[in-house]
Short mmCIF file of C-alpha atoms and ligand atoms in Angstrom, two decimals:
data_model
loop_
_atom_site.label_atom_id
_atom_site.label_comp_id
_atom_site.label_asym_id
_atom_site.label_seq_id
_atom_site.Cartn_x
_atom_site.Cartn_y
_atom_site.Cartn_z
CA MET D 12 0.00 0.00 0.00
CA ASN D 13 1.31 3.41 -0.90
CA LYS D 14 0.95 5.70 2.04
CA THR D 15 1.27 9.43 1.79
CA PHE D 16 2.26 11.68 4.64
CA ASP D 17 1.71 15.32 5.28
CA LYS D 18 4.84 15.26 7.41
CA ARG D 19 8.27 15.61 5.86
CA SER D 20 10.39 12.51 6.37
CA PHE D 21 13.65 14.25 7.19
CA VAL D 22 14.38 17.93 7.59
CA PHE D 23 17.76 19.66 7.59
CA GLY D 24 19.21 23.16 7.59
CA VAL D 25 16.40 24.79 9.57
CA ALA D 26 15.27 24.44 13.17
CA VAL D 27 13.17 21.31 13.64
CA ASP D 28 10.37 20.36 15.99
CA ASP D 29 7.86 17.64 16.86
CA TYR D 30 7.98 14.88 14.25
CA ASN D 31 11.47 15.82 13.06
CA PHE D 32 12.97 16.30 16.50
CA THR D 33 14.58 13.48 18.44
CA ASP D 34 16.39 12.95 21.75
CA ARG D 35 17.67 15.89 23.86
CA GLU D 36 15.39 15.01 26.79
CA GLN D 37 17.95 15.78 29.45
CA GLU D 38 19.02 19.03 27.77
CA THR D 39 15.38 20.06 27.34
CA ARG D 40 14.71 19.42 31.06
CA GLN D 41 17.78 21.42 32.04
CA LEU D 42 16.80 24.37 29.86
CA CYS D 43 13.20 24.31 31.12
CA HIS D 44 14.48 24.31 34.69
CA ASN D 45 16.73 27.29 33.96
CA PHE D 46 13.93 29.19 32.22
CA GLU D 47 11.53 28.61 35.11
CA SER D 48 14.11 29.47 37.75
CA GLY D 49 15.49 32.57 36.07
CA ILE D 50 18.97 31.08 35.60
CA ASN D 51 20.94 32.58 32.74
CA THR D 52 22.16 29.99 30.24
CA ILE D 53 24.89 30.04 27.65
CA LEU D 54 24.45 27.31 25.07
CA ILE D 55 27.32 26.45 22.75
CA SER D 56 27.80 23.83 20.05
CA PRO D 57 29.39 23.57 16.63
CA ARG D 58 27.26 24.57 13.66
CA ARG D 59 24.10 22.65 12.88
CA TRP D 60 24.04 20.40 15.91
CA GLY D 61 20.68 21.65 17.11
CA LYS D 62 20.88 24.69 19.39
CA THR D 63 18.01 26.65 17.86
CA SER D 64 15.79 23.57 17.71
CA LEU D 65 16.52 22.76 21.36
CA VAL D 66 15.82 26.26 22.65
CA LYS D 67 12.55 26.40 20.70
CA LYS D 68 11.55 22.99 21.99
CA ALA D 69 12.20 23.94 25.63
CA SER D 70 10.34 27.22 25.11
CA LYS D 71 7.23 25.34 24.07
CA PHE D 72 7.05 23.68 27.47
CA MET D 73 6.83 27.00 29.29
CA ASP D 74 3.49 27.95 30.72
CA SER D 75 2.85 31.37 29.21
CA GLU D 76 0.87 32.31 32.32
CA SER D 77 4.09 32.40 34.30
CA VAL D 78 6.99 32.60 31.83
CA MET D 79 7.03 34.63 28.62
CA MET D 80 9.60 33.67 26.01
CA VAL D 81 11.21 36.16 23.63
CA HIS D 82 13.33 34.91 20.72
CA MET D 83 15.64 36.96 18.63
CA ASP D 84 18.42 36.27 16.14
CA MET D 85 21.34 38.67 16.46
CA PHE D 86 22.90 37.66 13.18
CA PRO D 87 21.54 40.63 11.17
CA CYS D 88 22.56 43.17 13.84
CA LYS D 89 25.69 45.03 12.84
CA THR D 90 25.70 47.89 15.36
CA GLU D 91 24.66 48.52 18.96
CA TYR D 92 21.49 50.36 17.94
CA ASP D 93 20.61 47.76 15.31
CA PHE D 94 20.58 45.40 18.24
CA TYR D 95 18.52 47.72 20.45
CA ASN D 96 15.91 48.16 17.73
CA ALA D 97 15.57 44.44 17.10
CA PHE D 98 15.65 43.73 20.84
CA SER D 99 12.89 46.22 21.69
CA ALA D 100 10.73 45.08 18.79
CA ALA D 101 11.12 41.42 19.79
CA VAL D 102 10.35 42.15 23.45
CA LEU D 103 7.34 44.37 22.69
CA THR D 104 5.71 42.11 20.13
CA GLN D 105 6.42 38.76 21.76
CA THR D 106 5.24 39.68 25.24
CA ALA D 107 1.92 41.05 24.05
CA SER D 108 -1.07 39.12 22.97
CA ARG D 109 -2.73 40.47 19.89
CA LYS D 110 -5.75 41.73 21.77
CA GLU D 111 -3.98 43.84 24.32
CA LEU D 112 -1.59 45.27 21.71
CA TRP D 113 2.04 45.71 22.48
CA MET D 114 1.84 49.48 22.86
CA GLU D 115 -0.09 49.13 26.08
CA ASN D 116 2.91 47.43 27.66
CA ALA D 117 5.21 50.36 27.26
CA ARG D 118 3.33 53.52 26.45
CA ASP D 119 6.08 55.74 27.68
CA PHE D 120 8.73 53.80 25.80
CA VAL D 121 6.88 53.91 22.53
CA SER D 122 5.40 57.42 22.70
CA ARG D 123 8.68 58.98 21.55
CA LEU D 124 8.75 56.93 18.36
CA VAL D 125 6.99 56.74 15.05
CA PRO D 126 6.99 52.99 14.62
CA LYS D 127 6.19 51.20 11.42
CA ILE D 128 4.07 48.20 12.17
CA SER D 129 2.89 45.55 9.83
CA ILE D 130 0.48 43.00 11.15
CA SER D 131 -0.16 40.06 8.93
CA PRO D 132 -3.84 39.07 8.62
CA GLU D 133 -3.00 35.49 9.58
CA PRO D 134 -3.86 34.66 13.18
CA ASN D 135 -0.86 34.00 15.48
CA SER D 136 1.69 35.20 12.95
CA ASP D 137 4.42 37.58 13.99
CA ILE D 138 3.92 41.30 14.04
CA SER D 139 6.75 43.02 12.27
CA LEU D 140 7.79 46.24 13.84
CA SER D 141 10.46 48.75 13.03
CA LEU D 142 10.76 51.26 15.82
CA GLY D 143 13.37 53.77 14.71
CA ILE D 144 15.13 53.89 18.08
CA THR D 145 18.24 56.11 18.17
CA PRO D 146 20.50 57.43 20.93
CA ALA D 147 18.36 60.58 20.78
CA THR D 148 15.16 58.72 21.65
CA HIS D 149 16.35 56.16 24.20
CA SER D 150 19.34 55.43 26.37
CA PRO D 151 20.80 51.91 26.24
CA GLU D 152 19.83 51.35 29.87
CA GLU D 153 16.20 52.17 29.20
CA ILE D 154 16.10 49.74 26.30
CA LEU D 155 17.88 46.99 28.16
CA ASN D 156 15.45 47.37 31.05
CA LEU D 157 12.38 47.06 28.84
CA PRO D 158 11.79 43.33 29.46
CA GLU D 159 12.15 43.78 33.22
CA HIS D 160 9.70 46.67 33.08
CA ILE D 161 7.14 44.55 31.21
CA ALA D 162 7.75 41.53 33.42
CA ARG D 163 7.00 43.60 36.55
CA GLN D 164 3.90 45.05 34.99
CA LYS D 165 2.57 41.62 34.12
CA GLY D 166 3.84 39.80 37.19
CA LYS D 167 5.50 37.14 35.05
CA ARG D 168 9.02 36.04 34.27
CA ILE D 169 10.57 36.80 30.89
CA VAL D 170 13.30 34.75 29.24
CA VAL D 171 15.07 36.46 26.35
CA CYS D 172 16.77 34.03 23.97
CA LEU D 173 19.43 35.59 21.80
CA ASP D 174 20.60 33.40 18.92
CA GLU D 175 24.02 33.98 17.30
CA PHE D 176 25.02 36.05 20.32
CA GLN D 177 28.69 35.96 19.28
CA GLN D 178 27.70 38.67 16.80
CA ILE D 179 28.13 41.16 19.64
CA GLY D 180 31.88 40.71 19.30
CA GLU D 181 31.64 42.40 15.88
CA PHE D 182 30.16 45.66 17.21
CA THR D 183 32.43 48.69 17.32
CA ASP D 184 33.53 49.26 20.90
CA THR D 185 32.25 45.81 21.81
CA LEU D 186 33.72 45.65 25.32
CA THR D 187 31.94 48.83 26.40
CA ILE D 188 28.67 47.48 25.02
CA GLN D 189 29.18 44.12 26.71
CA LYS D 190 29.82 45.88 30.03
CA ARG D 191 26.66 47.90 29.56
CA LEU D 192 24.55 44.81 28.94
CA ARG D 193 26.06 42.87 31.79
CA THR D 194 25.65 45.73 34.25
CA VAL D 195 21.97 46.18 33.49
CA TRP D 196 21.09 42.51 33.11
CA GLN D 197 22.70 41.31 36.29
CA HIS D 198 20.37 43.43 38.40
CA GLN D 199 17.19 42.17 36.81
CA GLN D 200 14.98 40.00 38.98
CA LEU D 201 12.31 38.75 36.61
CA THR D 202 14.22 38.63 33.33
CA SER D 203 16.78 35.99 32.45
CA TYR D 204 18.73 35.27 29.30
CA CYS D 205 19.56 32.31 27.13
CA LEU D 206 22.49 33.29 24.95
CA PHE D 207 23.61 30.91 22.27
CA GLY D 208 25.81 30.67 19.24
CA SER D 209 27.92 28.38 17.15
CA LYS D 210 31.29 30.02 16.88
CA LYS D 211 32.72 28.18 19.82
CA HIS D 212 36.00 30.07 19.99
CA LEU D 213 34.11 33.39 20.03
CA MET D 214 31.48 32.21 22.51
CA THR D 215 34.06 30.79 24.90
CA SER D 216 36.13 33.94 24.68
CA LEU D 217 33.04 36.04 25.51
CA PHE D 218 31.98 33.92 28.48
CA GLY D 219 34.97 31.91 29.62
CA MET D 220 37.58 34.59 30.18
CA ARG D 221 37.98 36.25 33.53
CA SER D 222 38.83 39.58 31.93
CA LYS D 223 35.60 39.76 29.89
CA PRO D 224 32.35 41.43 31.08
CA PHE D 225 30.25 38.28 30.53
CA TYR D 226 32.54 36.02 32.54
CA GLN D 227 30.39 33.71 34.71
CA PHE D 228 27.19 35.32 33.51
CA GLY D 229 25.31 32.05 33.57
CA GLN D 230 25.41 28.30 33.29
CA MET D 231 27.46 27.14 30.32
CA MET D 232 25.94 24.23 28.41
CA PHE D 233 27.96 22.52 25.68
CA LEU D 234 25.57 20.64 23.45
CA GLY D 235 26.79 17.14 22.60
CA LYS D 236 25.98 14.87 19.68
CA ILE D 237 22.67 13.03 19.47
CA PRO D 238 23.53 9.37 20.26
CA VAL D 239 23.41 6.72 17.52
CA GLN D 240 20.72 4.83 19.48
CA ALA D 241 18.34 7.81 19.25
CA TRP D 242 19.11 8.30 15.56
CA THR D 243 18.45 4.60 14.95
CA GLU D 244 14.97 4.74 16.46
CA TYR D 245 14.18 7.98 14.66
CA ILE D 246 15.45 6.95 11.22
CA GLN D 247 14.07 3.41 11.34
CA SER D 248 10.60 4.58 12.35
CA HIS D 249 10.53 7.24 9.62
CA PHE D 250 11.57 4.64 7.04
CA GLU D 251 9.02 2.09 8.30
CA GLU D 252 6.20 4.65 8.11
CA ARG D 253 6.96 4.98 4.42
CA ASP D 254 7.21 1.24 3.95
CA ARG D 255 11.00 1.28 3.56
CA HIS D 256 13.48 -0.47 5.85
CA ILE D 257 16.93 0.19 7.20
CA PRO D 258 18.96 -2.17 9.42
CA ALA D 259 20.56 -0.71 12.56
CA GLU D 260 24.07 -1.31 11.23
CA VAL D 261 23.34 0.80 8.15
CA VAL D 262 22.10 3.63 10.39
CA ALA D 263 25.25 3.28 12.50
CA GLU D 264 27.41 3.61 9.40
CA LEU D 265 25.35 6.55 8.18
CA CYS D 266 25.92 8.34 11.51
CA ASP D 267 29.59 7.49 11.35
CA LEU D 268 30.05 8.91 7.84
CA VAL D 269 28.89 12.34 9.01
CA GLU D 270 30.22 12.02 12.56
CA GLN D 271 26.66 12.29 13.90
CA GLN D 272 26.39 15.94 12.87
CA SER D 273 22.62 16.39 13.24
CA SER D 274 21.88 18.23 10.05
CA TYR D 275 23.93 15.90 7.86
CA VAL D 276 22.38 12.82 9.49
CA GLN D 277 18.95 14.05 8.42
CA GLN D 278 20.15 15.10 4.98
CA LEU D 279 21.85 11.78 4.27
CA ALA D 280 18.85 9.85 5.58
CA ALA D 281 16.62 11.87 3.24
CA ILE D 282 18.79 11.02 0.22
CA LEU D 283 18.92 7.35 1.18
CA LEU D 284 15.17 7.15 1.65
CA SER D 285 14.57 8.75 -1.73
CA MET D 286 16.63 6.02 -3.41
CA LEU D 287 14.46 3.16 -2.17
CA SER D 288 11.30 1.80 -3.66
CA GLU D 289 8.36 0.58 -1.62
CA GLY D 290 9.21 -2.40 0.56
CA GLU D 291 12.95 -2.12 -0.15
CA THR D 292 15.67 -2.34 2.51
CA ALA D 293 18.63 0.04 2.55
CA THR D 294 22.03 -1.61 2.15
CA LYS D 295 25.56 -0.35 2.69
CA GLU D 296 25.82 -0.11 -1.10
CA HIS D 297 22.82 2.24 -1.17
CA LEU D 298 24.46 4.22 1.60
CA ARG D 299 27.69 4.63 -0.38
CA THR D 300 25.73 5.97 -3.35
CA ALA D 301 23.73 8.29 -1.09
CA PHE D 302 26.90 9.63 0.49
CA GLN D 303 28.41 10.30 -2.93
CA SER D 304 25.28 12.20 -3.82
CA LEU D 305 25.63 14.25 -0.61
CA LEU D 306 29.24 15.04 -1.56
CA ASP D 307 28.12 16.11 -5.04
CA THR D 308 25.50 18.41 -3.53
CA CYS D 309 28.05 20.01 -1.21
CA THR D 310 30.90 20.29 -3.71
CA PRO D 311 30.06 23.74 -5.18
CA LEU D 312 29.91 25.21 -1.67
CA PHE D 313 33.13 23.50 -0.59
CA LYS D 314 34.90 24.71 -3.72
CA GLN D 315 33.79 28.21 -2.94
CA GLN D 316 35.03 27.85 0.64
CA ILE D 317 38.55 26.94 -0.43
CA ALA D 318 38.74 29.22 -3.48
CA THR D 319 40.25 32.11 -1.55
CA LEU D 320 42.49 30.12 0.81
CA THR D 321 46.23 30.69 0.66
CA GLY D 322 48.70 27.85 0.12
CA TYR D 323 49.66 27.93 3.80
CA GLN D 324 46.01 27.75 4.86
CA MET D 325 45.43 24.73 2.61
CA ASN D 326 48.54 23.12 4.08
CA PHE D 327 47.28 23.78 7.59
CA LEU D 328 44.03 21.93 6.77
CA ARG D 329 46.09 19.06 5.31
CA SER D 330 48.16 18.81 8.46
CA ILE D 331 45.00 18.56 10.59
CA LEU D 332 43.69 15.81 8.33
CA ALA D 333 46.99 13.99 8.80
CA GLY D 334 46.30 13.88 12.54
CA HIS D 335 47.99 17.02 13.87
CA HIS D 336 45.86 19.08 16.22
CA SER D 337 48.13 21.15 18.43
CA ASP D 338 51.79 20.42 17.66
CA PHE D 339 52.17 22.93 14.83
CA GLY D 340 54.94 24.70 16.71
CA GLU D 341 57.21 21.71 16.13
CA ARG D 342 59.72 22.19 13.40
CA ALA D 343 59.18 18.74 11.87
CA VAL D 344 55.43 19.39 11.44
CA ARG D 345 55.97 22.84 9.97
CA ASP D 346 58.56 21.50 7.55
CA GLU D 347 56.56 18.46 6.51
CA PHE D 348 53.46 20.49 5.68
CA ASP D 349 55.15 23.75 4.72
CA LEU D 350 53.38 25.94 7.28
CA GLY D 351 55.89 28.78 7.38
CA SER D 352 57.42 30.26 10.51
CA PRO D 353 56.11 29.63 14.06
CA SER D 354 54.59 33.11 14.07
CA ASN D 355 52.54 32.17 11.03
CA ILE D 356 50.62 29.47 12.96
CA PRO D 357 48.31 31.71 15.05
CA ARG D 358 47.46 33.68 11.92
CA LEU D 359 46.56 30.51 10.04
CA LYS D 360 44.41 29.33 12.93
CA ASP D 361 42.57 32.63 13.25
CA ALA D 362 41.88 32.86 9.52
CA LEU D 363 40.45 29.33 9.38
CA LEU D 364 38.43 29.76 12.59
CA GLU D 365 37.02 32.95 11.16
CA ARG D 366 35.89 31.06 8.06
CA ASP D 367 34.31 28.33 10.16
CA LEU D 368 36.54 25.72 8.54
CA ILE D 369 38.09 24.62 11.82
CA GLU D 370 36.89 24.33 15.42
CA GLN D 371 39.00 24.82 18.50
CA ASP D 372 38.75 22.63 21.58
CA GLY D 373 41.18 23.78 24.25
CA ARG D 374 44.51 24.07 22.45
CA SER D 375 43.56 21.55 19.74
CA VAL D 376 41.97 22.28 16.39
CA PHE D 377 39.79 20.05 14.22
CA LEU D 378 38.06 20.35 10.88
CA ALA D 379 34.61 21.75 11.60
CA ASP D 380 32.64 19.92 8.93
CA PRO D 381 32.91 16.13 8.63
CA VAL D 382 31.66 16.07 5.05
CA PHE D 383 34.05 18.82 4.05
CA ALA D 384 36.83 16.80 5.70
CA ARG D 385 36.06 13.75 3.55
CA TRP D 386 35.79 15.85 0.42
CA PHE D 387 39.04 17.69 1.14
CA ARG D 388 40.89 14.44 1.85
CA ALA D 389 39.91 13.15 -1.59
CA LEU D 390 41.17 16.23 -3.44
N1 ATP P 419 16.90 17.26 18.22
C1 ATP P 419 17.04 17.06 16.89
N2 ATP P 419 16.49 15.96 16.30
C2 ATP P 419 16.66 15.75 14.99
N3 ATP P 419 17.35 16.55 14.17
C3 ATP P 419 17.91 17.64 14.69
C4 ATP P 419 17.78 17.96 16.08
N4 ATP P 419 18.44 19.09 16.30
C5 ATP P 419 18.95 19.47 15.11
N5 ATP P 419 18.65 18.61 14.15
C6 ATP P 419 19.07 18.68 12.72
O1 ATP P 419 20.06 19.68 12.61
C7 ATP P 419 19.61 20.76 11.78
C8 ATP P 419 20.08 22.07 12.35
O2 ATP P 419 19.38 22.33 13.56
P1 ATP P 419 19.44 23.76 14.25
O3 ATP P 419 19.20 24.82 13.24
O4 ATP P 419 18.59 23.70 15.45
O5 ATP P 419 20.99 23.77 14.68
P2 ATP P 419 21.85 24.99 15.18
O6 ATP P 419 22.90 24.42 16.08
O7 ATP P 419 21.01 26.07 15.72
O8 ATP P 419 22.51 25.43 13.79
P3 ATP P 419 23.31 26.79 13.44
O9 ATP P 419 24.68 26.57 13.98
O10 ATP P 419 23.28 26.85 11.95
O11 ATP P 419 22.59 27.92 14.11
C9 ATP P 419 18.11 20.61 11.70
O12 ATP P 419 17.61 21.08 10.47
C10 ATP P 419 17.95 19.10 11.79
O13 ATP P 419 18.20 18.52 10.54
MG1 MG P 420 20.88 28.07 15.14
#
């Protein structure tokens, strides 16, 4: 029988929920606990492991009668006041129900502005708001206290979730701005923050260094990989529902090929599923073909990523692939891979971290993307 589903079998590249979300029970519980208790959280993982999905999932468990959730992506914010505009708009619109209208929450705050509002006719859709806040209309402190002000008024807690928080490091005069935020936020009673981002070296330097304003701001959570067991149940059930089959050892190999990176697991599973006919069982041969197809899909992007690398940078990636992670200062390693002088090494590292091609863990560096690593090895 040919069944059709309104649900998508596998989803990748965007935040997932419900049917396409698996595992993360313990992390979800921990986040919910922090949200309810007003504990600030800093959530860090490499790219595409599932931070945004996890925060959204935990948010859904909050009882809106006691905790209001505000979500905002800092990625588009290039300056301090870009951030304040997006922050105020997110807080105002997401803490108000449509009926009471967000302006009621902060009459005084809004009365100095000529906001542009667009409300979509669809029920429950977001209100888009551009406020036009400038240093002449509002001080940073007033803006940063807006959630606390609303929380008091409503007698509820507010949790502000800021995605891609490492973006703050790009603002001009970033340390002054960070100090400003920290000073205001640490005195708030009813507002807490969940700050997350994927550039681990930037996130850890914002939060893990004694000299930085955000040092010990909250609980640091490092998101791990979803275990193979959870992927097995998830992938097998999604195959079965479409009358396709996949043995556990094929799932294990699939996970291994992409080092359990969440987004790639789903993408590779989607390709594999699409190759099977009704009633068919996936084999390791199918998997090899599916992986090749994944490589083909990624190749244009990978080519673009290496197009502007220097010879030294390429050599640095090669040395990591050959098993070197921290011993680049040694003469033999530098000579073997032609990495230049010892003073060249930190520059190479910074350039490749900046491009997201490598990840740093303590003093060691690794290739950030497992599929890129396999592609690059085959060059
Ligand atoms: N709990 C999960 N269950 C199943 N798949 C997941 C889960 N979390 C993440 N994924 C997969 O990973 C992809 C990326 O998820 P998400 O956008 O939440 O990650 P992220 O860490 O926020 O990524 P980015 O670093 O790009 O911000 C999803 O599209 C999905 O394919
Ligand atoms: Mg994300």
